[in-house]
C-alpha positions as semicolon CSV with decimal commas, in nm:
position;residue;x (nm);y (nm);z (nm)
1;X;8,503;1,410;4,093
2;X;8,169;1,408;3,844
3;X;8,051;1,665;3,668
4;X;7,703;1,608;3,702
5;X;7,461;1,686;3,957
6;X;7,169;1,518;4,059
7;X;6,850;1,732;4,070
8;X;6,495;1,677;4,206
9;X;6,210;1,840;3,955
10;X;5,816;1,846;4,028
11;X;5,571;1,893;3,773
12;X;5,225;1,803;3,638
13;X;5,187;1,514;3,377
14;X;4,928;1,721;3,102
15;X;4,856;1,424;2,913
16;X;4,495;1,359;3,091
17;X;4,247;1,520;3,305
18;X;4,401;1,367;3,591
19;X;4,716;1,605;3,585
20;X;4,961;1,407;3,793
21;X;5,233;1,559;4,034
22;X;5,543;1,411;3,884
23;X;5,849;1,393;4,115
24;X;6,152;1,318;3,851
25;X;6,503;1,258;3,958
26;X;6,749;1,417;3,684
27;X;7,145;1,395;3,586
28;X;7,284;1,735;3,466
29;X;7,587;1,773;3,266
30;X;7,852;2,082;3,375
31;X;7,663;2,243;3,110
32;X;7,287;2,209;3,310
33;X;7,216;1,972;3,017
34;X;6,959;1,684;3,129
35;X;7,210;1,354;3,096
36;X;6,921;1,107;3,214
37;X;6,611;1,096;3,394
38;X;6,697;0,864;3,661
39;X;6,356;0,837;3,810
40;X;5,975;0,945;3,801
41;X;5,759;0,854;4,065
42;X;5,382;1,005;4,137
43;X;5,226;0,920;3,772
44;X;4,930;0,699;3,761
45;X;4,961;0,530;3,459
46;X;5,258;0,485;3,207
47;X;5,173;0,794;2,977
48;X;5,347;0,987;3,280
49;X;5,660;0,851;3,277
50;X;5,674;0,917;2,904
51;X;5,575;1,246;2,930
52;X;5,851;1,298;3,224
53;X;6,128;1,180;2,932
54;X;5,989;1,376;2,688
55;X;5,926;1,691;2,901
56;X;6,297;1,666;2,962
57;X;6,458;1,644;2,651
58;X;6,213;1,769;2,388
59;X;5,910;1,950;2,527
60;X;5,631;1,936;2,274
61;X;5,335;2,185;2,268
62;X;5,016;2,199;2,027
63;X;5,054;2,572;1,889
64;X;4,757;2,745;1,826
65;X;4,739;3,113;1,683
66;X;4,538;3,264;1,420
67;X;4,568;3,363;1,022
68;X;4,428;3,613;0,867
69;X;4,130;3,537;0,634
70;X;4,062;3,730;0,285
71;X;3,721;3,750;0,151
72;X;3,553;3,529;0,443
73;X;3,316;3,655;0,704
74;X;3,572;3,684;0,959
75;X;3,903;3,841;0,979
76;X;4,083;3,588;1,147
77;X;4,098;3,250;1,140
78;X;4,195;3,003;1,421
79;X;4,444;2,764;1,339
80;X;4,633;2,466;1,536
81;X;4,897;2,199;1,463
82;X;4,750;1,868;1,407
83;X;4,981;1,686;1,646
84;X;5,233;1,867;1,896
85;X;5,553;2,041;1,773
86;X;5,900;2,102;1,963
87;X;5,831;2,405;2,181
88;X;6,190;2,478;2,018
89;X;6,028;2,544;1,685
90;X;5,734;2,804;1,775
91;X;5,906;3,088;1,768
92;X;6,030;2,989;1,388
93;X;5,689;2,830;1,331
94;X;5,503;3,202;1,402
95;X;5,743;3,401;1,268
96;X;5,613;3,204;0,924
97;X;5,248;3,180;1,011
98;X;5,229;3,554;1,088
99;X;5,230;3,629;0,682
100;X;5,040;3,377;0,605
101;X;4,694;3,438;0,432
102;X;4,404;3,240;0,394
103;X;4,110;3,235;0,161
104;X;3,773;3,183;0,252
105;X;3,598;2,942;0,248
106;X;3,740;2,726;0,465
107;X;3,653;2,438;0,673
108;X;3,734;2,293;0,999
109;X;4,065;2,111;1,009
110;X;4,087;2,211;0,659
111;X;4,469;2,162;0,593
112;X;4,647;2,578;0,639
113;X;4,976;2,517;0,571
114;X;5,107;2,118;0,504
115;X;5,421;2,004;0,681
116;X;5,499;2,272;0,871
117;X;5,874;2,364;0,883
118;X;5,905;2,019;0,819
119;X;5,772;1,865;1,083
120;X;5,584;1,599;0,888
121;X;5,286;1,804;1,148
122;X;4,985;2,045;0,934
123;X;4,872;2,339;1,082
124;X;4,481;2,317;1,038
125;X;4,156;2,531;1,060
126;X;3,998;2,500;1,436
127;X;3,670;2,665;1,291
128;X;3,476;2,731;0,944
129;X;3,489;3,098;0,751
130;X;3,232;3,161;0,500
């Protein structure tokens, strides 16, 4: 007898506008660990199927918070990763971004903090602070 189990998962590709319904069929270990997604059917262009993989076995996410700003003419200060980050990591990734202090001025995409928690990924200004 196999310990896995086939599963059947639906949902939507956010790599575009279009915002495909993926249908993916997935092998789970005993453990409810994804073993391999066997299928994906429903994107309309290759970027879906990647995202399927990806979404299965390391979900990314942009994070996007704010910093506080000293001596600027706003308080706080909207930040972003560059690229997207593990979802795994935000926790740990706010956790150090909620001390962290900026001084103004600073510029869009300006870099806030450089390879953050070494992801090889900045976490950057999304506006300007005089």
């Amino acid at each position: 007898m196999s310990d896995t189990v086939i599963e059947t998962l639906q949902f939507n590709c956010t790599t575009c506008p279009s915002e495909c319904l993926l249908t993916v069929e997935v092998e789970r270990d005993a453990n409810g660990a994804v073993v391999e997604a066997r299928s994906v059917t429903g994107n309309n262009c290759p970027r879906g199927d990647k995202f399927a993989h990806q979404e299965l076995t390391c979900p990314m996410r942009v994070l996007t918070t704010t910093v506080t700003v000293s001596g600027g003419d706003e308080a706080l200060l909207p930040v972003r990763t560059a690229e997207a980050i593990p979802l795994a990591l935000h926790a740990q990734a706010m956790d150090l971004i909620r001390g962290l202090v900026v001084e103004a001025p600073i510029r869009m995409s300006d870099v806030v903090l450089p390879n953050l928690l070494n992801t090889g990924i900045d976490l950057i200004a999304s506006m300007d602070v005089e």
